[in-house]
Coordinates of C-alpha atoms in Angstrom, one line a residue:
X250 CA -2.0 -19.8 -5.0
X251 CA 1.3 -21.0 -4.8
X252 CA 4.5 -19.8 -6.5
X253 CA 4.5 -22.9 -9.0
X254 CA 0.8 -21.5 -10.5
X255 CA 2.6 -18.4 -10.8
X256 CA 5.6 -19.7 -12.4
X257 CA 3.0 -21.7 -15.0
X258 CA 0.9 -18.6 -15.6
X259 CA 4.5 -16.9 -16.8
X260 CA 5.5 -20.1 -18.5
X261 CA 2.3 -20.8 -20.9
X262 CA 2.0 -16.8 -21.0
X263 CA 5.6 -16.2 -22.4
X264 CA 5.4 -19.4 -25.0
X265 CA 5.2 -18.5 -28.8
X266 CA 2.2 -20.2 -29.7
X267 CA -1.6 -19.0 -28.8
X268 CA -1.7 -22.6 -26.6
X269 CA 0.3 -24.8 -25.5
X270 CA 0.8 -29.0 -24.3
X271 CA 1.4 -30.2 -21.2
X272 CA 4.8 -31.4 -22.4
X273 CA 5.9 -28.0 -23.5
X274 CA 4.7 -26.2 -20.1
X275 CA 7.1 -29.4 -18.5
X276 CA 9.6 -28.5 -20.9
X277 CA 10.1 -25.1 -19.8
X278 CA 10.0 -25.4 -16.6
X279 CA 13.0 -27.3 -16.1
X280 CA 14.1 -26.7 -12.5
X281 CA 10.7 -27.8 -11.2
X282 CA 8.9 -31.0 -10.8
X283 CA 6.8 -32.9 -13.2
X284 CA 4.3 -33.9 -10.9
X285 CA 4.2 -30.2 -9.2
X286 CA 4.1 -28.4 -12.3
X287 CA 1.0 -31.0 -13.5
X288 CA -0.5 -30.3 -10.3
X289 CA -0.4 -26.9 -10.9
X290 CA -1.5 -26.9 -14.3
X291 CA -5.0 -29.1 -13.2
X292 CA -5.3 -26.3 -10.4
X293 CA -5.0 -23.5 -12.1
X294 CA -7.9 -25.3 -15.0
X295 CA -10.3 -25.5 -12.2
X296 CA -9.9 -22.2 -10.9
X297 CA -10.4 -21.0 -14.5
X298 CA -7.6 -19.2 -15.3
X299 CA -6.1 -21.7 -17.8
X300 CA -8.7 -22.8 -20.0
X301 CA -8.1 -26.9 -21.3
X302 CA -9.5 -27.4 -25.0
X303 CA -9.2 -31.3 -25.7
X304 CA -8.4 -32.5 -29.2
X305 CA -7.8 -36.2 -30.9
X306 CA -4.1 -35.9 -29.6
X307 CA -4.9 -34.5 -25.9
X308 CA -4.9 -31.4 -24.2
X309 CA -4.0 -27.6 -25.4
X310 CA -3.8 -25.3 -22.2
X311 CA -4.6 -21.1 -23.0
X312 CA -4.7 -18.4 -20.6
X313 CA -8.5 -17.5 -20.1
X314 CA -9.8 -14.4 -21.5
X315 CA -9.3 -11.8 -18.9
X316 CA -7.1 -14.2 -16.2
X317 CA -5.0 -12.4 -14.2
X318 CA -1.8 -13.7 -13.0
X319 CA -2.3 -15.8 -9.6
X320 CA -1.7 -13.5 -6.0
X321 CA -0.8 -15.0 -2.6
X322 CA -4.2 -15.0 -1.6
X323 CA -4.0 -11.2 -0.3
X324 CA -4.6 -9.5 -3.9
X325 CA -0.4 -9.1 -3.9
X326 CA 1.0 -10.2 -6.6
X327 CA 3.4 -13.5 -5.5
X328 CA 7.2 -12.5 -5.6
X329 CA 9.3 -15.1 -6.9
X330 CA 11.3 -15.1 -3.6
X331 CA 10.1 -14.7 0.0
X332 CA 12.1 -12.5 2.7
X333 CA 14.0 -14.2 5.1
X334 CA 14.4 -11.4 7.2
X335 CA 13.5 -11.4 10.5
X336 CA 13.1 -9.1 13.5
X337 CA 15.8 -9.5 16.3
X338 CA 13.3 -8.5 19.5
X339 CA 9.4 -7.6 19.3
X340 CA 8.4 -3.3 19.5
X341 CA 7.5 -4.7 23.4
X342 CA 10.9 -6.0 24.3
X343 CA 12.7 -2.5 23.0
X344 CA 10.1 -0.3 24.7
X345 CA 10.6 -2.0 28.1
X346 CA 14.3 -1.9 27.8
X347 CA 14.4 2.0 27.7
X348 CA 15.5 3.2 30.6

């Protein structure tokens, strides 16, 4: 699942209301695309952790009964930023350089 579902998840979880609209999940999420946060949305219905009840005027998104917020695919929960840091030589490289 990618960071946007979990930024989604947190979005309709932390609105005031027991569902929400498309439009207000858009609305605050501000720093991240329209179409990617739709996307997200639609992704997150068919997985069944949002559950989509349609009315006359369109769409009210909940979190399902039970849903847990979305994981990198490993069971971790996703962190909102990835490390950037990086090894300078391999175990291998230092173990051969010992004299």
């Amino acid at each position: 699942m990618s960071t946007i579902g979990a930024a989604v998840f947190d979005a309709v979880a932390a609105l005031p209301s027991r569902g929400c609209s498309m439009r207000e999940v858009i609305k605050s999420l501000p720093d991240i695309d329209r179409d990617q946060v739709i996307s997200a949305v639609h992704r997150l219905s068919e997985k069944g952790t949002l559950v989509a009840r349609h009315h006359g005027f369109g769409f009210t998104y909940f979190i399902a009964q039970g849903a847990l917020r979305p994981t990198d695919g490993r069971g971790r929960p996703r962190k909102s930023e990835q490390s950037t840091r990086r090894l300078e030589s391999s175990p291998a490289t230092l173990r051969s350089e010992t004299p």
